[in-house]
Tab-separated table of C-alpha atoms and ligand atoms in Angstrom:
chain	number	residue	atom	x	y	z
A	360	MET	CA	-0.253	-0.089	-0.235
A	361	LYS	CA	0.868	3.517	-0.479
A	362	ILE	CA	0.833	5.352	2.806
A	363	LEU	CA	0.930	8.667	4.512
A	364	VAL	CA	2.289	9.001	7.562
A	365	THR	CA	2.228	12.596	9.276
A	366	GLY	CA	4.740	13.121	11.859
A	367	GLY	CA	6.704	10.010	10.758
A	368	ALA	CA	9.949	11.787	11.647
A	369	GLY	CA	8.708	12.059	15.593
A	370	TYR	CA	9.179	9.325	18.153
A	371	ILE	CA	5.867	7.125	17.540
A	372	GLY	CA	5.521	8.651	13.907
A	373	SER	CA	8.982	7.306	12.920
A	374	HIS	CA	8.602	3.724	14.347
A	375	MET	CA	5.184	3.419	12.438
A	376	VAL	CA	7.708	4.439	9.486
A	377	ARG	CA	10.011	1.785	10.023
A	378	THR	CA	8.062	-0.509	10.678
A	379	LEU	CA	5.727	-0.368	6.877
A	380	GLY	CA	8.843	0.171	5.849
A	381	GLU	CA	9.746	-3.496	6.717
A	382	LYS	CA	6.765	-4.641	5.544
A	383	GLY	CA	7.394	-3.315	2.004
A	384	HIS	CA	4.806	-0.650	1.614
A	385	ASP	CA	5.612	2.270	0.078
A	386	VAL	CA	5.582	5.189	2.196
A	387	VAL	CA	5.538	9.244	2.221
A	388	ILE	CA	6.404	11.262	5.114
A	389	LEU	CA	4.899	14.575	5.946
A	390	ASP	CA	6.768	16.183	8.693
A	391	ASN	CA	7.473	20.154	9.112
A	392	LEU	CA	10.733	18.825	11.665
A	393	CYS	CA	10.045	21.402	14.421
A	394	THR	CA	9.667	18.224	16.839
A	395	GLY	CA	11.003	15.989	14.668
A	396	PHE	CA	14.205	14.262	12.691
A	397	ARG	CA	15.333	14.147	9.241
A	398	GLU	CA	17.423	10.827	10.640
A	399	SER	CA	14.465	9.239	12.292
A	400	VAL	CA	13.177	8.225	8.897
A	401	LEU	CA	14.258	4.740	7.902
A	402	TYR	CA	12.423	4.802	4.583
A	403	GLY	CA	10.028	6.388	2.292
A	404	ARG	CA	10.086	10.047	0.773
A	405	LEU	CA	10.367	12.666	3.121
A	406	VAL	CA	8.584	16.124	2.278
A	407	VAL	CA	9.011	18.991	5.270
A	408	ALA	CA	6.150	20.621	5.453
A	409	ASP	CA	3.158	21.619	7.439
A	410	LEU	CA	-0.250	20.684	7.463
A	411	ALA	CA	-1.352	24.045	7.178
A	412	ASP	CA	-0.825	24.603	3.603
A	413	ARG	CA	-3.796	23.144	2.408
A	414	ALA	CA	-2.373	24.411	-1.318
A	415	MET	CA	0.629	21.670	-0.573
A	416	LEU	CA	-1.488	18.995	0.734
A	417	ASP	CA	-3.644	19.248	-2.549
A	418	GLU	CA	-0.333	19.316	-4.725
A	419	LEU	CA	0.616	15.910	-2.721
A	420	PHE	CA	-2.229	14.273	-2.552
A	421	LEU	CA	-2.609	15.383	-6.493
A	422	SER	CA	0.395	14.178	-7.172
A	423	GLU	CA	0.785	10.548	-5.197
A	424	LYS	CA	-2.024	7.955	-4.525
A	425	PHE	CA	-2.320	7.436	-1.219
A	426	ASP	CA	-4.307	4.195	-0.484
A	427	ALA	CA	-4.908	5.519	4.077
A	428	VAL	CA	-2.911	7.659	5.746
A	429	ALA	CA	-1.613	7.582	9.733
A	430	HIS	CA	-1.970	10.953	11.334
A	431	PHE	CA	0.734	11.322	14.058
A	432	ALA	CA	1.642	14.937	13.861
A	433	ALA	CA	0.709	16.916	16.540
A	434	TYR	CA	1.915	18.349	19.474
A	435	ILE	CA	1.737	16.529	23.436
A	436	VAL	CA	3.394	18.658	25.766
A	437	VAL	CA	-0.169	18.384	28.056
A	438	ASP	CA	1.677	21.913	30.346
A	439	GLU	CA	2.446	23.416	27.674
A	440	SER	CA	-0.895	23.492	26.216
A	441	VAL	CA	-2.352	24.545	29.195
A	442	ARG	CA	-0.605	27.289	29.008
A	443	GLU	CA	-0.465	28.332	25.146
A	444	PRO	CA	-4.173	26.426	23.951
A	445	ALA	CA	-4.372	28.297	20.811
A	446	LYS	CA	-1.367	26.705	19.632
A	447	TYR	CA	-2.352	23.128	20.636
A	448	TYR	CA	-6.378	24.304	18.269
A	449	ARG	CA	-4.394	25.219	15.370
A	450	ASN	CA	-1.696	22.477	14.744
A	451	ASN	CA	-3.311	19.427	16.325
A	452	PHE	CA	-7.425	20.753	15.356
A	453	VAL	CA	-7.232	22.686	12.574
A	454	ASN	CA	-4.127	21.145	10.862
A	455	ALA	CA	-6.151	17.728	11.088
A	456	LEU	CA	-8.884	19.089	10.003
A	457	ASN	CA	-6.890	20.442	6.808
A	458	LEU	CA	-5.246	17.005	6.068
A	459	ILE	CA	-9.012	14.964	6.781
A	460	GLU	CA	-10.228	17.178	4.141
A	461	ALA	CA	-7.876	17.136	1.917
A	462	CYS	CA	-8.573	12.967	2.130
A	463	ILE	CA	-11.928	13.462	1.551
A	464	GLY	CA	-11.272	15.620	-1.225
A	465	HIS	CA	-9.355	13.304	-2.688
A	466	GLY	CA	-11.194	9.651	-2.214
A	467	VAL	CA	-8.479	8.651	0.429
A	468	ASP	CA	-11.068	6.650	2.505
A	469	LYS	CA	-8.850	5.317	5.135
A	470	PHE	CA	-7.236	7.163	8.174
A	471	ILE	CA	-5.651	6.305	11.347
A	472	PHE	CA	-5.596	8.533	14.085
A	473	SER	CA	-2.841	8.954	17.015
A	474	SER	CA	-5.504	9.675	19.999
A	475	THR	CA	-4.594	9.999	23.563
A	476	ALA	CA	-5.570	8.649	27.033
A	477	ALA	CA	-6.171	12.123	28.252
A	478	VAL	CA	-9.365	12.533	26.170
A	479	TYR	CA	-10.921	11.105	29.325
A	480	GLY	CA	-9.457	13.648	31.649
A	481	ILE	CA	-9.641	12.768	35.494
A	482	PRO	CA	-11.881	8.931	35.142
A	483	ASN	CA	-14.141	7.991	37.726
A	484	ARG	CA	-13.020	4.499	37.411
A	485	VAL	CA	-9.536	2.457	36.128
A	486	PRO	CA	-9.035	1.201	34.361
A	487	VAL	CA	-11.174	3.008	31.878
A	488	ALA	CA	-13.533	1.963	28.818
A	489	GLU	CA	-13.679	3.141	25.375
A	490	GLU	CA	-17.175	4.072	26.263
A	491	SER	CA	-16.438	6.281	28.889
A	492	LEU	CA	-17.130	9.826	29.442
A	493	LEU	CA	-14.610	11.779	27.035
A	494	LEU	CA	-14.531	15.519	29.866
A	495	PRO	CA	-10.394	16.159	29.268
A	496	ILE	CA	-9.058	18.183	31.501
A	497	ASN	CA	-6.838	20.083	29.150
A	498	PRO	CA	-6.387	21.265	26.002
A	499	TYR	CA	-4.438	19.433	24.205
A	500	GLY	CA	-6.689	15.804	25.187
A	501	ALA	CA	-9.626	18.405	24.163
A	502	SER	CA	-7.738	19.301	21.004
A	503	LYS	CA	-7.803	15.413	20.034
A	504	CYS	CA	-11.221	14.906	21.640
A	505	MET	CA	-11.950	17.319	18.659
A	506	VAL	CA	-10.490	15.388	16.155
A	507	GLU	CA	-11.816	12.251	16.815
A	508	GLN	CA	-15.474	14.407	17.079
A	509	VAL	CA	-15.014	15.360	13.401
A	510	LEU	CA	-13.639	12.124	11.884
A	511	HIS	CA	-17.063	10.268	13.956
A	512	ASP	CA	-18.930	12.530	11.800
A	513	VAL	CA	-17.177	12.599	8.531
A	514	SER	CA	-16.859	8.579	8.845
A	515	ARG	CA	-20.653	8.516	9.399
A	516	SER	CA	-21.281	10.442	6.601
A	517	GLY	CA	-19.688	7.544	4.665
A	518	ARG	CA	-16.398	9.613	3.357
A	519	LEU	CA	-13.748	7.324	5.150
A	520	ARG	CA	-13.098	4.940	7.245
A	521	HIS	CA	-10.984	5.450	10.646
A	522	VAL	CA	-9.306	4.025	13.110
A	523	ALA	CA	-8.804	6.145	16.507
A	524	LEU	CA	-5.978	4.787	19.101
A	525	ARG	CA	-6.230	5.927	22.775
A	526	TYR	CA	-2.898	6.227	23.334
A	527	PHE	CA	-1.634	5.349	27.525
A	528	ASN	CA	1.618	6.441	28.500
A	529	VAL	CA	4.196	5.011	25.473
A	530	ALA	CA	8.094	4.430	26.375
A	531	GLY	CA	10.695	2.430	25.631
A	532	ALA	CA	12.576	2.425	21.432
A	533	ASP	CA	13.273	0.296	18.698
A	534	PRO	CA	15.151	-3.212	20.346
A	535	LEU	CA	17.882	-2.747	17.511
A	536	VAL	CA	18.646	1.182	18.752
A	537	ARG	CA	18.104	2.707	15.548
A	538	LEU	CA	14.983	5.092	17.103
A	539	GLY	CA	13.495	6.358	20.545
A	540	GLN	CA	12.397	8.975	21.704
A	541	ARG	CA	14.904	12.337	20.481
A	542	SER	CA	13.888	15.479	21.501
A	543	LYS	CA	16.320	17.932	23.449
A	544	ASP	CA	12.707	19.349	25.870
A	545	ALA	CA	11.171	15.537	26.784
A	546	THR	CA	8.847	15.937	29.312
A	547	HIS	CA	7.765	12.000	29.677
A	548	LEU	CA	8.828	10.508	33.198
A	549	ILE	CA	10.758	7.234	31.617
A	550	THR	CA	13.545	10.006	28.940
A	551	VAL	CA	13.927	12.413	31.837
A	552	SER	CA	14.513	9.863	34.618
A	553	LEU	CA	17.299	8.349	31.961
A	554	ARG	CA	18.892	11.348	30.758
A	555	THR	CA	19.239	12.557	34.659
A	556	ALA	CA	20.705	9.018	34.912
A	557	ILE	CA	22.886	10.177	32.456
A	558	GLY	CA	24.057	13.010	33.819
A	559	MET	CA	22.171	15.277	31.593
A	560	ARG	CA	19.787	16.410	34.456
A	561	LYS	CA	20.719	17.390	38.317
A	562	GLU	CA	17.934	15.709	39.602
A	563	LEU	CA	14.326	14.182	39.140
A	564	SER	CA	11.644	15.881	40.662
A	565	ILE	CA	8.114	13.743	41.013
A	566	PHE	CA	5.253	15.903	40.932
A	567	GLY	CA	3.056	15.453	43.979
A	568	THR	CA	3.220	12.573	45.938
A	569	ASP	CA	-0.435	12.948	48.392
A	570	TYR	CA	-2.978	11.226	45.737
A	571	ASP	CA	-5.080	8.656	46.959
A	572	THR	CA	-2.863	6.016	45.696
A	573	PRO	CA	-0.834	3.066	47.803
A	574	ASP	CA	2.708	5.333	47.280
A	575	GLY	CA	1.016	8.712	46.760
A	576	THR	CA	2.138	9.272	43.152
A	577	CYS	CA	0.120	9.259	40.012
A	578	ILE	CA	0.034	5.270	38.203
A	579	ARG	CA	0.241	5.307	34.742
A	580	ASP	CA	-0.010	2.431	32.462
A	581	TYR	CA	2.750	2.091	29.881
A	582	ILE	CA	3.097	0.670	27.209
A	583	HIS	CA	6.207	-0.605	24.905
A	584	ILE	CA	6.379	1.195	20.918
A	585	ASP	CA	6.913	-1.471	19.438
A	586	ASP	CA	3.055	-3.220	21.025
A	587	LEU	CA	1.605	-0.253	19.877
A	588	ILE	CA	3.118	0.570	16.359
A	589	HIS	CA	1.509	-3.320	16.471
A	590	ALA	CA	-1.672	-2.029	17.009
A	591	HIS	CA	-1.238	0.750	14.736
A	592	MET	CA	-0.435	-2.476	11.412
A	593	LEU	CA	-3.447	-4.041	12.713
A	594	ALA	CA	-6.218	-1.251	12.274
A	595	LEU	CA	-4.708	-0.791	8.542
A	596	GLU	CA	-4.920	-4.552	8.671
A	597	HIS	CA	-8.618	-4.000	9.642
A	598	LEU	CA	-9.565	-1.176	7.376
A	599	SER	CA	-7.628	-2.279	4.210
A	600	GLY	CA	-10.227	-5.343	4.967
A	601	GLY	CA	-13.321	-3.027	4.592
A	602	GLY	CA	-13.611	-2.910	8.328
A	603	ALA	CA	-15.760	-0.061	9.804
A	604	SER	CA	-14.649	2.792	11.771
A	605	ARG	CA	-13.715	1.783	15.695
A	606	VAL	CA	-11.913	3.761	18.761
A	607	PHE	CA	-9.192	1.490	20.312
A	608	ASN	CA	-7.315	1.950	23.669
A	609	CYS	CA	-3.975	0.860	23.897
A	610	GLY	CA	-2.187	-0.153	27.180
A	611	TYR	CA	-1.753	-3.317	28.793
A	612	GLY	CA	-4.481	-2.986	31.780
A	613	HIS	CA	-2.500	-2.040	35.232
A	614	GLY	CA	-0.089	0.630	35.673
A	615	TYR	CA	2.732	1.689	37.231
A	616	SER	CA	3.962	4.660	40.227
A	617	VAL	CA	5.871	7.617	39.784
A	618	ARG	CA	7.926	6.055	42.114
A	619	GLU	CA	8.280	2.150	41.023
A	620	VAL	CA	9.456	3.503	37.639
A	621	VAL	CA	11.862	5.786	39.014
A	622	GLN	CA	13.275	2.893	41.457
A	623	MET	CA	12.879	0.312	37.812
A	624	VAL	CA	15.545	2.793	36.483
A	625	LYS	CA	17.510	3.219	38.596
A	626	GLN	CA	17.734	-0.836	39.197
A	627	ILE	CA	18.126	-0.747	35.170
A	628	THR	CA	20.884	1.695	34.869
A	629	GLY	CA	22.353	0.625	38.194
A	630	ILE	CA	22.713	4.567	38.584
A	631	ASP	CA	21.968	5.930	42.090
A	632	PHE	CA	20.058	9.573	40.687
A	633	PRO	CA	19.204	12.651	43.051
A	634	VAL	CA	14.645	12.680	43.196
A	635	ARG	CA	13.454	15.465	44.652
A	636	GLU	CA	9.501	14.896	45.754
A	637	VAL	CA	7.691	18.396	44.359
A	638	ASP	CA	4.019	19.614	44.228
A	639	ARG	CA	1.746	18.276	42.055
A	640	ARG	CA	2.035	19.366	38.388
A	641	ASP	CA	-1.414	20.650	36.844
A	642	GLY	CA	-3.261	18.823	35.175
A	643	ASP	CA	-2.358	15.592	36.006
A	644	PRO	CA	-5.156	12.585	36.899
A	645	PRO	CA	-4.086	10.613	39.995
A	646	ALA	CA	-4.567	6.968	37.565
A	647	LEU	CA	-4.726	6.413	34.040
A	648	VAL	CA	-5.068	2.397	33.330
A	649	ALA	CA	-6.318	1.090	29.940
A	650	ASP	CA	-9.545	-1.210	29.201
A	651	SER	CA	-7.953	-2.117	26.093
A	652	LEU	CA	-10.328	-5.670	25.717
A	653	SER	CA	-12.070	-4.616	22.433
A	654	ILE	CA	-8.844	-4.005	20.813
A	655	SER	CA	-7.350	-7.690	21.970
A	656	LYS	CA	-10.840	-8.944	21.014
A	657	GLU	CA	-11.515	-6.990	17.781
A	658	LEU	CA	-8.419	-6.778	16.050
A	659	GLY	CA	-7.142	-9.764	18.017
A	660	TRP	CA	-3.398	-7.105	19.340
A	661	LYS	CA	-1.723	-9.268	22.100
A	662	PRO	CA	1.448	-7.692	22.900
A	663	ILE	CA	4.766	-9.258	23.882
A	664	HIS	CA	6.194	-6.412	25.696
A	665	ASP	CA	3.897	-5.525	29.009
A	666	ASP	CA	7.088	-5.529	30.485
A	667	LEU	CA	8.487	-2.628	32.115
A	668	ALA	CA	12.099	-3.657	32.957
A	669	TYR	CA	11.980	-4.317	29.116
A	670	ILE	CA	10.571	-0.628	28.315
A	671	ILE	CA	13.528	0.961	30.302
A	672	LYS	CA	15.762	-1.126	29.622
A	673	THR	CA	15.322	-0.181	25.455
A	674	ALA	CA	15.112	3.528	26.216
A	675	TRP	CA	18.192	3.489	28.312
A	676	GLU	CA	20.290	1.522	25.594
A	677	TRP	CA	18.838	4.568	22.764
A	678	GLU	CA	19.404	7.182	25.570
A	679	LYS	CA	22.871	5.804	26.047
A	680	LYS	CA	23.186	5.870	22.382
A	681	LEU	CA	21.559	9.358	21.467
A	682	HIS	CA	23.691	10.986	23.881
A	683	GLY	CA	27.099	8.724	23.455
A	684	LYS	CA	28.153	8.922	27.270
A	685	ARG	CA	29.012	5.707	29.268
B	756	UFG	N1	6.438	12.944	35.796
B	756	UFG	C1	6.880	13.052	37.359
B	756	UFG	N2	8.306	14.054	36.945
B	756	UFG	C2	8.944	13.954	35.840
B	756	UFG	C3	7.775	13.804	34.854
B	756	UFG	C4	6.680	13.131	34.982
B	756	UFG	O1	6.429	12.900	38.552
B	756	UFG	O2	9.913	14.772	35.056
B	756	UFG	C5	4.878	12.292	36.753
B	756	UFG	C6	3.631	13.364	35.241
B	756	UFG	O3	3.211	13.939	37.359
B	756	UFG	C7	2.865	11.997	36.395
B	756	UFG	C8	4.043	11.029	35.107
B	756	UFG	O4	5.317	10.885	36.021
B	756	UFG	O5	2.292	11.506	37.342
B	756	UFG	C9	3.588	10.637	34.004
B	756	UFG	O6	3.817	11.892	33.323
B	756	UFG	P1	4.352	11.448	31.886
B	756	UFG	O7	4.375	13.229	31.793
B	756	UFG	O8	5.481	10.723	31.369
B	756	UFG	O9	3.212	11.055	31.324
B	756	UFG	P2	1.816	11.391	30.760
B	756	UFG	O10	1.044	10.697	31.426
B	756	UFG	O11	1.345	13.138	31.847
B	756	UFG	O12	0.829	11.458	29.727
B	756	UFG	C10	1.183	10.777	29.011
B	756	UFG	C11	1.349	11.626	27.380
B	756	UFG	C12	0.372	12.545	26.998
B	756	UFG	C13	-1.240	11.117	27.279
B	756	UFG	C14	-0.700	10.984	28.291
B	756	UFG	C15	-2.394	9.720	28.807
B	756	UFG	O13	2.798	12.444	27.317
B	756	UFG	O14	0.342	12.787	25.528
B	756	UFG	O15	0.157	10.229	28.415
B	756	UFG	O16	-2.073	9.291	29.920
B	756	UFG	F1	-1.885	12.139	27.072
């Protein structure tokens, strides 16, 4: 198939491009490189352009006959979205709408969308299932929720079919250490912890120790990037086989606290770095754990890396390679 991957030079998109390329698909990557890296594109043809550019999209869709689109390009930093909401609505919502309109206009009828557990806000029950209320508590989650709504409505009109995957906490790296989280100012717990271990940061802050959880820190469902990519491949097969539009959670169904993750990072790296307990970070739900039964049942998704040690080990190998230390 010929597949357009937006954000294919970023963390998750680049792993998708790798897998599509390995499986022999023809891949075109659209990325403005604002947070992505040219070197992360292992297969296909990279077009450096911005989704805000409708004329460019029309030209691209005219010159390449795409069978499907996988849309990863987005801003992802929750607290930045609180400070700069318009930036998030423009890039995550308006630009996604441009892409969806290009699909409709050019008859591309298969669409895979990177959504997020942030659409749930603070769920009143965990594990949280897809039918739960969507009450995002920050502009990041709201912007993704709005795109889901558009896709739902466009699907109902019969113009395309989509699968929206609601990611929980994606972490880890390519086992062959070719790809991983690259951005300099990463905010994710595992990356920040590893960078503290490597000496790039003085200490790790634990944001809040007074949550209503067993050890007082937040609980998250950490999922290895390759299991997540496998979910995308199954979604692509589902749509190619004529499957209907669907929304699925992607997580393992159990979580780890911040303290447990930090402990595991220290164990894997063998480095005891300084940790400081500070106030809660705005917009953090106490616990976010996926009920992923639907994707397992309907697409046959069987994760194979449900192991925090493995997730951290692959991320650690990547950090060492990226920063050339230890
Ligand atoms: N945390 C710390 N210190 C840090 C970084 C994070 O204590 O330096 C804590 C956070 O407060 C949170 C947990 O570690 O409790 C995980 O935080 P991350 O920033 O790694 O991830 P989030 O759960 O905030 O967000 C991630 C994605 C979002 C997605 C969300 C859904 O970044 O895009 O998961 O679960 F929406």
